Amino acid sequence: MDDLSPEERELAGMVREFAETVVAPRSYEADRTHTLPMDVVAQMGDLGLFGLPFPEEYGGQGGDYLALGIAIEALARVDQSIAITLEAGVSLGAMPIFRFGTETQKNELLPDLLAGRALAGFGLTEPEAGSDAGATRTIARLDGEDWVVDGTKQFITNSGTPITRFVTVTAVTGSVDGRKEISTIIVPNGTPGFTVEAPYDKVGWNASDTHPLTLDGVRVPAANLLGERGEGFRNFLSILDEGRIAIAALATGAAEGCLEEAVAYAKSRTVFGSALSTRQNAQFTLARMRARVHTARLAWHHAARLRDEGRPFAEQAAIAKLVAGEAAMDNARDATQIFGGNGFMNEFPVARHYRDSKILEIGEGTTEVQLLVIARGLGLAG
């Protein structure tokens, strides 16, 4: 973290201490019971983490995306479920409102979101529309002064917590030149016809709140349109570019958490009369893990600084997510191997990282999508 300012170092230290003293002691039980600890979420709100990259006029901390990534990385070292709760709460919940909302929408919704008193989800993915978001089948039609929305969404984070205020959903609102016109609409929780289905039984991120959604004749005011009509897909892509930086920060934290656990275990574990850490094969494994963390951090820091400076960053965000996601998965595998049989026990953090990290190569754009973005940057569009 040599490139951080004194203020950024202070933030990293503060969140790291919070992660170790508040989050880590709860992680195993939260994972085992598939429960998001809402008191921990409230404390994150009190620390100002949900408001980091937003201006003070809406209740934010006046920081930037690098500051958000620093906080996410520090949390992900010990608990990816808590880290993704913050990441999704900001990148997918509050950021679309800030970027595309009217002043009325911002003033009404942002203060509680940025204080951690409320959460919001972003309903994009559907059974037939994941990476191919253009295959969206959810439909919204104007009926007088209301939108009427019908469809289904899946894998929606922060959509069913006790403090979830709304979900912003993408929907087909017409067609232009034979192509679907996709818009985004704010659907408050509790709206008749809007059903948050039972939570998923997931491989990992067990303490993260994730649900499928059903919208059956859901009626919301026309003023709940977020951004310009027909700009929903374009707006989503820009939000996703930013989110990839945050996911890369999360993946870097996970990779570092695996490294730290593996180093400590190798030093304490005796094998054939000497510490495992004295064996060259273990040393080489740990050295490769360290190199992955270093490279991943450089990648997401670079993308975040480009974004914060107002420069193009989409390709660099894709590189960061690709590199960091693979670093997290590779380090989780290697850490589990260092731990041996103990690495297969869920009470050890590396076991949870092993289960959690795979989604980092899938969520907010698969590895293949990142490679496509990078290839296009090389002028290889097909």
Short mmCIF file of C-alpha atoms in Angstrom, two decimals:
data_model
loop_
_atom_site.label_atom_id
_atom_site.label_comp_id
_atom_site.label_asym_id
_atom_site.label_seq_id
_atom_site.Cartn_x
_atom_site.Cartn_y
_atom_site.Cartn_z
CA MET A 1 0.00 0.00 0.00
CA ASP A 2 2.97 2.30 -0.60
CA ASP A 3 0.99 4.46 -3.03
CA LEU A 4 -1.66 5.46 -0.46
CA SER A 5 -1.92 8.90 1.11
CA PRO A 6 -1.81 9.27 4.91
CA GLU A 7 -5.62 9.62 4.94
CA GLU A 8 -6.04 6.47 2.85
CA ARG A 9 -3.68 4.56 5.13
CA GLU A 10 -5.70 5.70 8.12
CA LEU A 11 -8.90 4.45 6.48
CA ALA A 12 -7.29 1.10 5.67
CA GLY A 13 -6.10 0.71 9.26
CA MET A 14 -9.47 1.67 10.71
CA VAL A 15 -11.43 -0.79 8.58
CA ARG A 16 -8.84 -3.51 9.09
CA GLU A 17 -9.20 -3.18 12.87
CA PHE A 18 -13.00 -3.25 12.57
CA ALA A 19 -12.76 -6.36 10.40
CA GLU A 20 -10.53 -8.18 12.84
CA THR A 21 -12.31 -7.21 16.06
CA VAL A 22 -15.97 -7.09 14.97
CA VAL A 23 -16.42 -9.00 11.71
CA ALA A 24 -14.01 -11.93 12.00
CA PRO A 25 -15.32 -13.30 15.34
CA ARG A 26 -18.81 -13.56 13.82
CA SER A 27 -17.87 -14.93 10.40
CA TYR A 28 -17.97 -18.67 11.02
CA GLU A 29 -21.36 -18.62 12.74
CA ALA A 30 -22.83 -16.24 10.14
CA ASP A 31 -21.63 -18.54 7.37
CA ARG A 32 -22.90 -21.66 9.14
CA THR A 33 -26.36 -20.23 9.76
CA HIS A 34 -26.58 -18.33 6.43
CA THR A 35 -27.35 -15.15 8.36
CA LEU A 36 -26.33 -11.58 7.56
CA PRO A 37 -25.58 -9.91 10.94
CA MET A 38 -27.53 -6.68 10.68
CA ASP A 39 -25.84 -5.17 13.73
CA VAL A 40 -22.53 -5.43 11.90
CA VAL A 41 -24.10 -3.73 8.88
CA ALA A 42 -25.32 -0.95 11.19
CA GLN A 43 -21.83 -0.47 12.57
CA MET A 44 -20.47 -0.23 9.03
CA GLY A 45 -23.01 2.51 8.46
CA ASP A 46 -21.90 4.29 11.63
CA LEU A 47 -18.31 4.20 10.35
CA GLY A 48 -19.46 5.92 7.16
CA LEU A 49 -18.43 3.07 4.86
CA PHE A 50 -21.61 3.13 2.75
CA GLY A 51 -21.11 6.84 2.08
CA LEU A 52 -17.42 6.78 1.19
CA PRO A 53 -17.54 7.73 -2.52
CA PHE A 54 -20.42 10.20 -2.31
CA PRO A 55 -20.50 13.98 -1.72
CA GLU A 56 -21.35 15.34 1.70
CA GLU A 57 -24.47 17.12 0.42
CA TYR A 58 -26.27 13.76 0.29
CA GLY A 59 -24.80 12.47 3.54
CA GLY A 60 -21.65 10.94 2.07
CA GLN A 61 -18.04 11.13 3.20
CA GLY A 62 -16.75 13.09 0.20
CA GLY A 63 -14.29 10.37 -0.77
CA ASP A 64 -13.73 8.48 -4.00
CA TYR A 65 -13.81 4.99 -5.47
CA LEU A 66 -10.29 4.22 -4.28
CA ALA A 67 -11.45 4.84 -0.70
CA LEU A 68 -14.38 2.49 -1.22
CA GLY A 69 -12.06 -0.19 -2.59
CA ILE A 70 -9.73 0.17 0.37
CA ALA A 71 -12.60 -0.50 2.76
CA ILE A 72 -13.93 -3.44 0.73
CA GLU A 73 -10.47 -5.01 0.49
CA ALA A 74 -9.94 -4.75 4.26
CA LEU A 75 -13.28 -6.43 4.97
CA ALA A 76 -12.82 -9.19 2.40
CA ARG A 77 -9.64 -10.38 4.11
CA VAL A 78 -11.80 -11.90 6.83
CA ASP A 79 -15.34 -12.16 5.41
CA GLN A 80 -16.37 -11.91 1.78
CA SER A 81 -20.09 -11.90 2.62
CA ILE A 82 -19.73 -8.69 4.62
CA ALA A 83 -17.51 -7.19 1.93
CA ILE A 84 -20.03 -7.92 -0.85
CA THR A 85 -22.81 -6.46 1.29
CA LEU A 86 -20.91 -3.17 1.29
CA GLU A 87 -19.86 -3.44 -2.35
CA ALA A 88 -23.36 -4.15 -3.63
CA GLY A 89 -24.92 -1.63 -1.26
CA VAL A 90 -22.78 1.10 -2.79
CA SER A 91 -22.07 0.04 -6.39
CA LEU A 92 -25.45 -1.48 -7.22
CA GLY A 93 -27.74 0.07 -4.63
CA ALA A 94 -26.82 3.72 -4.11
CA MET A 95 -24.57 4.54 -7.07
CA PRO A 96 -27.28 4.22 -9.76
CA ILE A 97 -29.44 6.67 -7.80
CA PHE A 98 -26.54 9.10 -7.45
CA ARG A 99 -25.46 8.81 -11.07
CA PHE A 100 -28.82 8.83 -12.83
CA GLY A 101 -31.48 9.90 -10.34
CA THR A 102 -33.40 13.15 -10.25
CA GLU A 103 -32.71 15.54 -7.40
CA THR A 104 -35.98 14.41 -5.84
CA GLN A 105 -34.89 10.77 -6.00
CA LYS A 106 -31.45 11.60 -4.63
CA ASN A 107 -32.73 13.66 -1.73
CA GLU A 108 -35.36 11.07 -0.85
CA LEU A 109 -33.28 7.89 -1.14
CA LEU A 110 -29.58 8.63 -0.72
CA PRO A 111 -29.37 9.83 2.92
CA ASP A 112 -30.55 6.50 4.37
CA LEU A 113 -28.55 4.44 1.86
CA LEU A 114 -25.32 6.33 2.57
CA ALA A 115 -25.83 6.07 6.33
CA GLY A 116 -26.39 2.32 6.19
CA ARG A 117 -29.94 2.71 7.51
CA ALA A 118 -31.26 1.23 4.26
CA LEU A 119 -30.03 -1.09 1.53
CA ALA A 120 -31.07 -1.47 -2.11
CA GLY A 121 -30.57 -4.06 -4.82
CA PHE A 122 -30.12 -3.91 -8.56
CA GLY A 123 -32.31 -6.36 -10.49
CA LEU A 124 -30.57 -7.12 -13.75
CA THR A 125 -29.95 -10.86 -14.03
CA GLU A 126 -32.76 -13.13 -15.19
CA PRO A 127 -32.99 -16.86 -15.90
CA GLU A 128 -32.28 -16.17 -19.58
CA ALA A 129 -30.29 -12.93 -19.24
CA GLY A 130 -26.97 -12.95 -17.43
CA SER A 131 -23.92 -11.76 -19.33
CA ASP A 132 -26.30 -11.21 -22.25
CA ALA A 133 -28.30 -8.49 -20.53
CA GLY A 134 -29.89 -7.62 -23.86
CA ALA A 135 -31.93 -10.81 -23.51
CA THR A 136 -33.99 -9.16 -20.76
CA ARG A 137 -37.59 -10.41 -20.69
CA THR A 138 -38.99 -8.39 -17.81
CA ILE A 139 -41.48 -5.93 -19.29
CA ALA A 140 -42.73 -2.56 -18.06
CA ARG A 141 -45.59 -0.73 -19.75
CA LEU A 142 -47.06 2.65 -19.04
CA ASP A 143 -50.66 2.60 -17.85
CA GLY A 144 -51.79 6.13 -17.21
CA GLU A 145 -49.44 7.59 -14.57
CA ASP A 146 -47.95 4.21 -13.59
CA TRP A 147 -45.48 1.66 -14.79
CA VAL A 148 -46.78 -1.92 -14.66
CA VAL A 149 -43.90 -4.37 -14.38
CA ASP A 150 -43.94 -8.14 -15.01
CA GLY A 151 -40.99 -10.51 -14.92
CA THR A 152 -38.46 -12.36 -12.81
CA LYS A 153 -34.96 -11.59 -11.57
CA GLN A 154 -32.38 -13.85 -9.98
CA PHE A 155 -29.21 -13.65 -7.87
CA ILE A 156 -30.13 -10.21 -6.49
CA THR A 157 -27.93 -9.13 -3.56
CA ASN A 158 -29.34 -7.13 -0.62
CA SER A 159 -32.87 -7.61 -1.92
CA GLY A 160 -34.47 -9.21 1.15
CA THR A 161 -32.82 -7.77 4.26
CA PRO A 162 -34.88 -6.15 7.03
CA ILE A 163 -33.66 -2.73 5.84
CA THR A 164 -33.97 -3.24 2.07
CA ARG A 165 -35.83 -0.18 0.78
CA PHE A 166 -36.13 -0.93 -2.94
CA VAL A 167 -34.72 -2.76 -5.94
CA THR A 168 -33.94 -1.03 -9.21
CA VAL A 169 -34.92 -3.36 -12.05
CA THR A 170 -34.13 -3.35 -15.74
CA ALA A 171 -37.15 -3.86 -17.97
CA VAL A 172 -38.08 -3.71 -21.63
CA THR A 173 -40.17 -0.57 -22.10
CA GLY A 174 -40.55 -0.69 -25.88
CA SER A 175 -38.46 -1.10 -29.02
CA VAL A 176 -36.37 1.22 -31.19
CA ASP A 177 -35.37 0.21 -34.73
CA GLY A 178 -36.22 -3.39 -33.92
CA ARG A 179 -34.11 -3.45 -30.76
CA LYS A 180 -35.36 -3.70 -27.22
CA GLU A 181 -35.63 -0.42 -25.36
CA ILE A 182 -34.39 -1.16 -21.84
CA SER A 183 -35.05 1.19 -18.95
CA THR A 184 -34.50 1.06 -15.20
CA ILE A 185 -37.34 1.44 -12.71
CA ILE A 186 -37.29 1.77 -8.92
CA VAL A 187 -39.55 -0.80 -7.25
CA PRO A 188 -40.03 -0.28 -3.48
CA ASN A 189 -40.09 -3.37 -1.30
CA GLY A 190 -43.61 -4.17 -0.18
CA THR A 191 -45.22 -3.05 -3.44
CA PRO A 192 -48.17 -5.35 -4.25
CA GLY A 193 -47.14 -8.04 -6.73
CA PHE A 194 -43.45 -7.69 -5.87
CA THR A 195 -42.30 -10.90 -4.18
CA VAL A 196 -38.87 -11.49 -2.68
CA GLU A 197 -38.61 -15.27 -2.93
CA ALA A 198 -36.83 -17.58 -0.47
CA PRO A 199 -33.05 -17.10 -0.24
CA TYR A 200 -30.72 -19.30 -2.25
CA ASP A 201 -28.83 -22.26 -0.81
CA LYS A 202 -25.43 -21.17 -2.12
CA VAL A 203 -21.95 -22.68 -2.31
CA GLY A 204 -20.43 -19.57 -0.76
CA TRP A 205 -21.14 -16.01 0.38
CA ASN A 206 -23.58 -17.71 2.74
CA ALA A 207 -24.05 -14.69 4.99
CA SER A 208 -24.81 -12.44 2.02
CA ASP A 209 -28.49 -11.76 1.35
CA THR A 210 -29.38 -13.08 -2.12
CA HIS A 211 -32.84 -13.82 -3.53
CA PRO A 212 -34.79 -14.38 -6.73
CA LEU A 213 -37.53 -11.82 -7.35
CA THR A 214 -40.96 -12.10 -8.94
CA LEU A 215 -42.82 -9.10 -10.36
CA ASP A 216 -46.47 -9.80 -11.18
CA GLY A 217 -48.41 -6.74 -12.28
CA VAL A 218 -46.29 -4.51 -10.04
CA ARG A 219 -47.56 -0.95 -10.29
CA VAL A 220 -45.27 1.98 -9.45
CA PRO A 221 -45.48 5.70 -10.31
CA ALA A 222 -44.08 6.83 -13.64
CA ALA A 223 -41.73 9.06 -11.62
CA ASN A 224 -39.93 5.88 -10.47
CA LEU A 225 -38.16 5.72 -13.82
CA LEU A 226 -34.42 6.02 -13.07
CA GLY A 227 -32.56 7.98 -15.71
CA GLU A 228 -33.77 8.55 -19.24
CA ARG A 229 -36.17 6.08 -20.80
CA GLY A 230 -34.27 3.65 -23.04
CA GLU A 231 -30.92 4.39 -21.38
CA GLY A 232 -31.14 1.58 -18.84
CA PHE A 233 -28.75 -0.79 -20.59
CA ARG A 234 -26.15 1.92 -21.30
CA ASN A 235 -26.39 3.17 -17.72
CA PHE A 236 -26.05 -0.35 -16.39
CA LEU A 237 -22.84 -0.91 -18.34
CA SER A 238 -21.25 2.17 -16.81
CA ILE A 239 -22.29 1.05 -13.33
CA LEU A 240 -20.86 -2.38 -14.04
CA ASP A 241 -17.51 -0.91 -15.09
CA GLU A 242 -17.25 0.80 -11.70
CA GLY A 243 -18.47 -2.29 -9.89
CA ARG A 244 -15.69 -4.35 -11.43
CA ILE A 245 -13.14 -2.18 -9.67
CA ALA A 246 -14.87 -2.79 -6.35
CA ILE A 247 -15.10 -6.53 -7.00
CA ALA A 248 -11.39 -6.55 -7.87
CA ALA A 249 -10.69 -4.88 -4.52
CA LEU A 250 -12.79 -7.52 -2.80
CA ALA A 251 -10.93 -10.30 -4.61
CA THR A 252 -7.60 -8.76 -3.64
CA GLY A 253 -8.65 -8.75 -0.01
CA ALA A 254 -9.68 -12.39 -0.25
CA ALA A 255 -6.35 -13.30 -1.85
CA GLU A 256 -4.49 -11.46 0.91
CA GLY A 257 -6.56 -13.10 3.63
CA CYS A 258 -5.65 -16.52 2.22
CA LEU A 259 -1.97 -15.55 2.12
CA GLU A 260 -1.92 -14.30 5.70
CA GLU A 261 -3.65 -17.41 7.01
CA ALA A 262 -1.38 -19.71 5.01
CA VAL A 263 1.83 -17.99 6.16
CA ALA A 264 0.78 -18.16 9.82
CA TYR A 265 -0.22 -21.82 9.51
CA ALA A 266 2.98 -22.79 7.68
CA LYS A 267 5.07 -21.22 10.44
CA SER A 268 3.19 -23.04 13.20
CA ARG A 269 2.71 -26.42 11.53
CA THR A 270 5.45 -29.01 12.19
CA VAL A 271 6.04 -31.59 9.46
CA PHE A 272 8.68 -34.30 9.87
CA GLY A 273 10.33 -32.42 12.69
CA SER A 274 10.45 -28.91 11.22
CA ALA A 275 8.11 -26.06 10.44
CA LEU A 276 6.24 -26.38 7.14
CA SER A 277 7.47 -22.89 6.31
CA THR A 278 11.06 -24.18 6.07
CA ARG A 279 10.14 -26.46 3.15
CA GLN A 280 11.01 -24.95 -0.21
CA ASN A 281 7.86 -26.16 -1.92
CA ALA A 282 5.74 -24.35 0.71
CA GLN A 283 7.92 -21.25 0.43
CA PHE A 284 7.48 -21.17 -3.34
CA THR A 285 3.71 -21.60 -3.00
CA LEU A 286 3.52 -18.71 -0.52
CA ALA A 287 5.77 -16.55 -2.69
CA ARG A 288 3.46 -17.03 -5.68
CA MET A 289 0.50 -16.16 -3.48
CA ARG A 290 2.25 -12.94 -2.42
CA ALA A 291 2.96 -12.03 -6.05
CA ARG A 292 -0.70 -12.50 -6.94
CA VAL A 293 -1.84 -10.17 -4.15
CA HIS A 294 0.67 -7.52 -5.18
CA THR A 295 -0.32 -7.66 -8.85
CA ALA A 296 -4.05 -7.64 -8.12
CA ARG A 297 -3.73 -4.60 -5.86
CA LEU A 298 -1.74 -2.67 -8.43
CA ALA A 299 -4.37 -3.46 -11.05
CA TRP A 300 -7.39 -2.30 -9.09
CA HIS A 301 -5.62 0.77 -7.67
CA HIS A 302 -4.73 1.82 -11.23
CA ALA A 303 -8.30 1.37 -12.46
CA ALA A 304 -9.72 3.22 -9.44
CA ARG A 305 -7.38 6.19 -9.89
CA LEU A 306 -8.29 6.45 -13.58
CA ARG A 307 -11.99 6.43 -12.66
CA ASP A 308 -11.52 9.03 -9.92
CA GLU A 309 -9.57 11.29 -12.31
CA GLY A 310 -12.39 11.15 -14.86
CA ARG A 311 -10.31 9.24 -17.40
CA PRO A 312 -11.39 6.15 -19.41
CA PHE A 313 -11.10 3.06 -17.24
CA ALA A 314 -13.36 0.30 -18.60
CA GLU A 315 -10.55 -1.84 -19.99
CA GLN A 316 -8.43 -1.37 -16.86
CA ALA A 317 -11.41 -2.32 -14.68
CA ALA A 318 -11.82 -5.51 -16.70
CA ILE A 319 -8.11 -6.30 -16.32
CA ALA A 320 -8.31 -5.68 -12.59
CA LYS A 321 -11.31 -7.93 -12.13
CA LEU A 322 -9.76 -10.67 -14.26
CA VAL A 323 -6.41 -10.61 -12.45
CA ALA A 324 -7.83 -10.21 -8.95
CA GLY A 325 -10.58 -12.79 -9.38
CA GLU A 326 -8.07 -15.38 -10.53
CA ALA A 327 -5.69 -14.40 -7.71
CA ALA A 328 -8.41 -14.99 -5.13
CA MET A 329 -9.33 -18.39 -6.55
CA ASP A 330 -5.72 -19.50 -6.96
CA ASN A 331 -4.72 -18.31 -3.48
CA ALA A 332 -7.74 -20.00 -1.94
CA ARG A 333 -6.77 -23.27 -3.57
CA ASP A 334 -3.13 -22.97 -2.52
CA ALA A 335 -4.00 -21.93 1.03
CA THR A 336 -6.30 -24.91 1.37
CA GLN A 337 -3.48 -27.17 0.23
CA ILE A 338 -1.10 -25.62 2.78
CA PHE A 339 -3.66 -26.31 5.52
CA GLY A 340 -4.12 -29.91 4.41
CA GLY A 341 -7.11 -31.59 6.06
CA ASN A 342 -7.82 -28.53 8.20
CA GLY A 343 -8.34 -26.56 5.00
CA PHE A 344 -11.42 -28.69 4.36
CA MET A 345 -13.03 -27.65 7.65
CA ASN A 346 -15.39 -24.69 7.49
CA GLU A 347 -14.23 -23.34 10.85
CA PHE A 348 -11.00 -22.25 9.15
CA PRO A 349 -11.22 -19.05 7.09
CA VAL A 350 -9.37 -20.57 4.11
CA ALA A 351 -12.15 -23.13 3.67
CA ARG A 352 -14.71 -20.34 3.47
CA HIS A 353 -12.51 -18.40 1.07
CA TYR A 354 -12.23 -21.50 -1.09
CA ARG A 355 -16.02 -21.69 -1.40
CA ASP A 356 -16.54 -17.95 -1.61
CA SER A 357 -13.91 -17.07 -4.20
CA LYS A 358 -15.32 -18.91 -7.20
CA ILE A 359 -18.12 -16.37 -7.60
CA LEU A 360 -15.46 -13.68 -8.10
CA GLU A 361 -14.82 -15.19 -11.53
CA ILE A 362 -18.54 -15.04 -12.34
CA GLY A 363 -20.38 -12.15 -10.67
CA GLU A 364 -20.52 -8.64 -12.21
CA GLY A 365 -19.15 -10.05 -15.46
CA THR A 366 -17.63 -13.49 -15.98
CA THR A 367 -13.97 -14.08 -16.75
CA GLU A 368 -14.98 -14.55 -20.37
CA VAL A 369 -16.71 -11.16 -20.45
CA GLN A 370 -13.58 -9.49 -19.04
CA LEU A 371 -11.49 -11.14 -21.75
CA LEU A 372 -13.94 -9.88 -24.36
CA VAL A 373 -13.66 -6.32 -23.05
CA ILE A 374 -9.87 -6.54 -23.07
CA ALA A 375 -9.86 -8.01 -26.59
CA ARG A 376 -12.01 -5.13 -27.80
CA GLY A 377 -9.45 -2.77 -26.31
CA LEU A 378 -6.91 -4.42 -28.60
CA GLY A 379 -9.11 -3.66 -31.59
CA LEU A 380 -10.23 -7.25 -31.97
CA ALA A 381 -13.99 -6.65 -32.06
CA GLY A 382 -15.81 -9.28 -34.03
#
